[in-house]
Structure formats: C-alpha cells, structure tokens
Coordinates of C-alpha atoms in Angstrom, one line a residue:
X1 CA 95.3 37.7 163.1
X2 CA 91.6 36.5 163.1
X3 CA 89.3 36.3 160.0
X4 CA 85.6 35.5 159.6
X5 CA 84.7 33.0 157.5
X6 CA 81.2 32.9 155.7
X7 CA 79.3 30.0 154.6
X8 CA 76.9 29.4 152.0
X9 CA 74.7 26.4 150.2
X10 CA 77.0 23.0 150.1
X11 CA 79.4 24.5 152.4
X12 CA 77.1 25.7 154.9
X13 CA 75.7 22.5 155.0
X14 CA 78.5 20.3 155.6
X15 CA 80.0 22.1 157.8
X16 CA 77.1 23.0 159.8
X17 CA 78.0 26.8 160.6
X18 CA 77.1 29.7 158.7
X19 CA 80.2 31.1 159.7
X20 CA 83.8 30.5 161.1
X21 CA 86.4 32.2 162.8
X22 CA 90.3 31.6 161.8
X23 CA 93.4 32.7 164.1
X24 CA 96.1 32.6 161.6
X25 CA 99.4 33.6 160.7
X26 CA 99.8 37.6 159.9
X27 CA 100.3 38.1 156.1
X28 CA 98.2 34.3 155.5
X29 CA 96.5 34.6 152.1
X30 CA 93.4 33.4 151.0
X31 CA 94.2 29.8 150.0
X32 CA 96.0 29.6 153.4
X33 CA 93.0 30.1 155.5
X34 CA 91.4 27.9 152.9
X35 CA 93.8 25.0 154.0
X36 CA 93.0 25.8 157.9
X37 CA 89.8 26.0 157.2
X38 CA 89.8 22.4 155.8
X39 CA 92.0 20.9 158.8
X40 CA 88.8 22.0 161.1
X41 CA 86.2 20.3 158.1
X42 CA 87.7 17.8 156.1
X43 CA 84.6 17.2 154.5
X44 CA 84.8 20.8 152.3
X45 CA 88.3 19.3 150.6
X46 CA 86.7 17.8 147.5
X47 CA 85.1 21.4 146.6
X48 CA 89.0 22.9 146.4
X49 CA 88.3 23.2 142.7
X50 CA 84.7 24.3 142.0
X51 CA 85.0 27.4 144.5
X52 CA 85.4 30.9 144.4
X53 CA 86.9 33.3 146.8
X54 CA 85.7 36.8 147.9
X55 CA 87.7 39.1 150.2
X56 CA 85.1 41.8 152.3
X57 CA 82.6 41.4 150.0
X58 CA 85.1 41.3 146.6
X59 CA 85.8 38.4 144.7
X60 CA 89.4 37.5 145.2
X61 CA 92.1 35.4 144.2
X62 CA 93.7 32.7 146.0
X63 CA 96.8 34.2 146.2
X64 CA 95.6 37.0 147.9
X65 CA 97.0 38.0 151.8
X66 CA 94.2 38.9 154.2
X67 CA 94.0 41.1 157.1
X68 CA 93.4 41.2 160.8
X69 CA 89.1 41.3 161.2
X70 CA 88.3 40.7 157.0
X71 CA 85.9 38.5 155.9
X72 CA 86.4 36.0 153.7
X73 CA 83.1 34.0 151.8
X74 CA 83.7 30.6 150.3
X75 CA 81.2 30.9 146.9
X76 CA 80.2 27.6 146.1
X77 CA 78.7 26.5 142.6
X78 CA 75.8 29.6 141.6
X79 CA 72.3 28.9 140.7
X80 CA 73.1 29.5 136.5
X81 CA 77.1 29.4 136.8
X82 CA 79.2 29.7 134.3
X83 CA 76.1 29.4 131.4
X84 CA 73.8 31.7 130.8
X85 CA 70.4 31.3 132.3
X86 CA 66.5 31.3 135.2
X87 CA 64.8 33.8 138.3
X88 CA 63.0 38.4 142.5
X89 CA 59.6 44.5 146.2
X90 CA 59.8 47.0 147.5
X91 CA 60.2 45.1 150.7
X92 CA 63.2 43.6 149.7
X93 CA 66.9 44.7 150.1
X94 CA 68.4 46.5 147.4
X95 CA 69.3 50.1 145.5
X96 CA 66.8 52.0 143.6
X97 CA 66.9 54.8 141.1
X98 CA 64.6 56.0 138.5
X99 CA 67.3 54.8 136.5
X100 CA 68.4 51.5 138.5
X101 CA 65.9 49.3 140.6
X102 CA 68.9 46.1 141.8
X103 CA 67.0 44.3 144.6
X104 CA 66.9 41.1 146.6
X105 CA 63.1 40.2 147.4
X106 CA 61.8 37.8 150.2
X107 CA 58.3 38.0 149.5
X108 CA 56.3 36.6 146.6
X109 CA 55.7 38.6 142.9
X110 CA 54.1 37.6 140.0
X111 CA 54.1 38.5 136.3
X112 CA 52.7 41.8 137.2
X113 CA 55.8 43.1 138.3
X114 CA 57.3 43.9 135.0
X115 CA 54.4 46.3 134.8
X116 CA 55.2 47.5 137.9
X117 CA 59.5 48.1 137.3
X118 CA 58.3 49.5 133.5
X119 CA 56.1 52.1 135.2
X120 CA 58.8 53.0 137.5
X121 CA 61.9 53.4 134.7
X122 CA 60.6 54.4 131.3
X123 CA 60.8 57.8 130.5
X124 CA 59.1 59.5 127.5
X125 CA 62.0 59.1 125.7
X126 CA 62.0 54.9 125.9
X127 CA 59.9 53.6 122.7
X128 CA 60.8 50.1 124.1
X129 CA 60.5 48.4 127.6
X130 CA 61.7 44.8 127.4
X131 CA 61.0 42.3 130.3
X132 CA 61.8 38.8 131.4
X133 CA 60.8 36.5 133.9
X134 CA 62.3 33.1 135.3
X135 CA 59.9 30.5 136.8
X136 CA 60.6 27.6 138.7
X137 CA 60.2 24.5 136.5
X138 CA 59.3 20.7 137.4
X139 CA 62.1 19.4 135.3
X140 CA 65.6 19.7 137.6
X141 CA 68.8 21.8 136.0
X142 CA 72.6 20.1 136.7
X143 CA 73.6 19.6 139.6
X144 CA 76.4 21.7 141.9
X145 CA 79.6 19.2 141.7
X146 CA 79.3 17.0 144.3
X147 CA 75.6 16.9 144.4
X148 CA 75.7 13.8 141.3
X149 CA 74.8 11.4 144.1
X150 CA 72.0 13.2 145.4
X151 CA 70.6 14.3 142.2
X152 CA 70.5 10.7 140.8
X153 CA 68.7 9.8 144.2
X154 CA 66.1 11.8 142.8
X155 CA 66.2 11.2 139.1
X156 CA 62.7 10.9 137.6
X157 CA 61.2 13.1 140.0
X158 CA 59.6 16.4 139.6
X159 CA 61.0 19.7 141.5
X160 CA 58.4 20.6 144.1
X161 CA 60.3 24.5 144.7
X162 CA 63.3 26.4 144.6
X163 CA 65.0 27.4 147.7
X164 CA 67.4 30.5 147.2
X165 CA 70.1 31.7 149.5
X166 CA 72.1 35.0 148.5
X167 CA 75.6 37.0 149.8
X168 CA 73.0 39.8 149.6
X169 CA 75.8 42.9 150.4
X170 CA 78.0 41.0 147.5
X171 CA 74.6 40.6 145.2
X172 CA 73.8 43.6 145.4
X173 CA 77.7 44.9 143.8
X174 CA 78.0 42.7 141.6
X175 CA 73.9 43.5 140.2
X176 CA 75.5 47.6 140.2
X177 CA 78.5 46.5 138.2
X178 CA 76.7 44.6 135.9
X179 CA 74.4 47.5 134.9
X180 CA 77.0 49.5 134.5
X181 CA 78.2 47.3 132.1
X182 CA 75.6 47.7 130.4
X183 CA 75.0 51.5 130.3
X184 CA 78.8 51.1 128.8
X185 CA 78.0 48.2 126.0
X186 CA 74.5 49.0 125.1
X187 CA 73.8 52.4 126.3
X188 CA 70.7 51.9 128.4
X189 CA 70.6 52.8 131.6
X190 CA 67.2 52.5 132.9
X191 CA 67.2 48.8 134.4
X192 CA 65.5 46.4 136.7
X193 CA 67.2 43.6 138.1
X194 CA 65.1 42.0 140.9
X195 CA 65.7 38.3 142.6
X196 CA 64.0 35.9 145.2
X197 CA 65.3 34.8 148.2
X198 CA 64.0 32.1 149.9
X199 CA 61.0 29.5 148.9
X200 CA 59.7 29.5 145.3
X201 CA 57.1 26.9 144.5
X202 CA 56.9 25.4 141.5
X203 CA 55.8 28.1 138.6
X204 CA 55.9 31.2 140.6
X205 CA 58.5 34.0 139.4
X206 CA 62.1 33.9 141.0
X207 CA 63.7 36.9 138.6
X208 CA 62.2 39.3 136.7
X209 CA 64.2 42.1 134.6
X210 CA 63.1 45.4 133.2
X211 CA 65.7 47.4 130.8
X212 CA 63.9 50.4 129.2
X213 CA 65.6 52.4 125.8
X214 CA 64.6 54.4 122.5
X215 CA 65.2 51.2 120.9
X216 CA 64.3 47.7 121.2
X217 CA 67.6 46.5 120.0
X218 CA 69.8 47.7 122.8
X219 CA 66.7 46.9 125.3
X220 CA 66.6 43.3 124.0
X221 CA 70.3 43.0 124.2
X222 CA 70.7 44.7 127.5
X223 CA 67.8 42.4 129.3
X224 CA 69.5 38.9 127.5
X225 CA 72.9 40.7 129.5
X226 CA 71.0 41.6 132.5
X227 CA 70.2 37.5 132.8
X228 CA 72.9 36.1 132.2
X229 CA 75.5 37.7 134.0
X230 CA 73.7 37.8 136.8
X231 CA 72.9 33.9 136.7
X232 CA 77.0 33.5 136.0
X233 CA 78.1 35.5 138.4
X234 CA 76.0 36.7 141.5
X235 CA 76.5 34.6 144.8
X236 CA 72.9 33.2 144.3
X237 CA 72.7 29.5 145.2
X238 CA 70.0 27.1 144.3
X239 CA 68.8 24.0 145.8
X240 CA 66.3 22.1 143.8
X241 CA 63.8 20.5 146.5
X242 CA 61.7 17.4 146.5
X243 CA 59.6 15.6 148.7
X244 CA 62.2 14.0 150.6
X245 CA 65.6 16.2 149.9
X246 CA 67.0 19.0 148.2
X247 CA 70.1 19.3 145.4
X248 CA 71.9 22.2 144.7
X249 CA 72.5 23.1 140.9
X250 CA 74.5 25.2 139.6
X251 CA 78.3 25.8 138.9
X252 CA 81.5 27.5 139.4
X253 CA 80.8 31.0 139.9
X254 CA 82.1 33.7 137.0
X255 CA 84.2 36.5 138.3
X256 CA 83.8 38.7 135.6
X257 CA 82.7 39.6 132.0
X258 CA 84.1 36.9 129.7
X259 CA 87.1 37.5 127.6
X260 CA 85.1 37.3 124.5
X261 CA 82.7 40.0 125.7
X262 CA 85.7 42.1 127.1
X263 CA 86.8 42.1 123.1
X264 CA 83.5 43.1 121.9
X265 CA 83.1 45.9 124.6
X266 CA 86.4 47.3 123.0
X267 CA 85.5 46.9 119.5
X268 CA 81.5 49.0 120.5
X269 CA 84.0 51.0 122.2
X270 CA 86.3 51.6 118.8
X271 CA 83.1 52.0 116.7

C-alpha cells in the first residue's frame, strides 16, 4: 500500500520535502511507516520521542494500522506545547458562525480586531465580551528539542519576527473541538479563535480571541481556555527568527484536554 507523508517545521526542514510517499507492507501501522520513513532520513531519528502522530487529519497513536492512500503528518514540537500560552480576516481560511469565528489568517491585523470579532458575536443578551491578544516579543521562548544548539547560537539576541506554519485542515478541527469544549465547560458559545500564518514582526498581533457571555466569569474563563489549548494542542509551529537564522520553540504537542481538566468537566457536569 502507499501512504503520504506530510512534513512540517524541524521535520520539513531536515528532510527537505514537504511531503513523502511510503510503499509499505498492507496492515503497516503508524510507528512502522515511522521506521521506513527514517531508513530514507536518518536525520529525523532523534525526534522519535518529541513527536506526535496524526492519521487523515486525526491525531493518532503509534500503534495504529494505516490504509492504502491515508495521510499520515509527523507533528513536531507546537508553538506553546504542552504549557499554556502567545498569538491570527476574513481573508483567511477558516469556519464562521455568528456563534463561532475559528480561522487561519495570512494577512496582517492589529488590536482592532477584537472590536471587529466582538461586533460580529455578541448578542444583546452578552453583558461581557472578553478579548486577548498575543504579540510577538523580542525576548525568545524555549526552544523545540533539538533546536538547544541553535538557540544558544543566538543567545543574547533579540527576536526580529515570528514565522508560523500550520496543518491548516487539522487546525481548523482541533480550534472546532476546542470550542465545543467550551460551550460544554463554561457554557459560552459565542467564540473567536483567529491565528497568523506566516511572518509576524516583532510587536504585531499573531492570535487574538473573542469569547462573548451574560457573564464575565465564564467569558474570562472560556478566553484563558480558548488560549491555551489552542497553544498546547493545534499543529501551529514557530520558528523564532534572527538576523542570521531561525529556531523553532515550542514542545510536544497535547492530544487532548488534560486529565485534570477531564475531572473537572465531570465534576461542572455533576453540579
């Protein structure tokens, strides 16, 4: 059977390819096209333990078989990984509702644009429209596992921009999944979850999020939620870029709500 294999960030890079095609074995699994992958581009071995798997689109185990013609994407390290975290018109690629704006943006935005997603959510019934908004920052964040070399290459220095690279189909899921997360936990479900893509200079927005509610509480809470599970566990990469080279920062990508959060969803739930 043949599989295609996408590339992203670190892996992209080292292997030169944004993607791959694999003739394996029928009823192969993950980790074994993993393994052939890695007998074509030894140089992606050391990153065994720092990546995540994701079968047409759906994060995966390793464990799990593949099929003739699906796609496989190797996540590397995300841009706010397994903490919580940083930074996204209408031109962009994405899904919009009066009750959901999820999108990927190319071009520019500034701080205007939480006006702009309020406008477009609240209802009369919202006494509270919460917003956030990431910036890129001079000071750099930690870097991707093996970028440590790199990064102390450019120790010292300031970050002139960010440059973002997305699985936009897979973004785009997992930004749907979180709000419905958290219509579920926090009961608001007007919200705006808008990323960059591409080039972000130094203090210009990369993320901005909107959630709109009867009460600031919930929208506080479900903006704080908004940012940090996308930042854990959206394929967004981020490469921190200076003068003369870039590092990628980030870490292991977060397949899911946290168990700690899965108890408190049960115990709102209970309530």
């Amino acid at each position: 059977m043949r599989i295609r294999v996408r590339l992203f960030a670190i892996q992209r890079e080292l292997v030169g390819a944004r993607e791959v095609e694999l003739d394996l074995p029928v009823g192969s699994s993950i980790e074994d096209a993993w393994m052939a992958l890695v007998a074509l581009h030894p140089a992606l071995a050391p990153g065994r333990a720092y990546v995540r798997f994701a079968r047409n689109a759906d994060y995966a185990d390793a464990d799990t078989p593949l099929a003739d013609g699906d796609e496989l994407a190797i996540i590397p390290p995300v841009s706010g990984g397994a903490d919580a975290g940083d930074a996204g018109a209408h031109a962009g690629h994405g899904a919009s509702s009066q009750s959901r704006i999820l999108e990927l943006r190319g071009e520019p935005f500034g701080a205007s644009i939480l006006a702009e997603l309020g406008d477009r959510l609240a209802t009369d019934a919202d006494g509270a429209v919460v917003g956030f908004i990431g910036r890129t920052r001079e000071s750099p964040g930690t870097p991707a596992p093996g970028q440590e070399a790199e990064a102390a290459r450019h120790a010292g220095r300031s970050v002139d921009s960010l440059g973002y690279e997305a699985h936009e189909p897979m973004v785009l899921a997992i930004l749907g999944q979180i709000a419905d997360e958290i219509a579920e936990r926090f009961g608001v479900r007007r919200i705006a979850i808008v990323h960059r893509t591409g080039d972000v200079p130094l203090g210009e927005p990369s993320v901005a999020i909107v959630a709109a509610s009867p009460h600031r509480d919930a929208a506080f809470d479900a903006a704080r939620y908004a940012i940090d599970e996308t930042k854990a566990r959206a394929p967004i990469w981020k490469a921190e870029r200076f003068a003369d080279g870039q590092v990628w920062v980030g870490e292991p990508a977060r397949e899911g709500p946290t168990a700690a959060d899965a108890v408190r969803a049960l115990d709102e739930e209970g309530r």
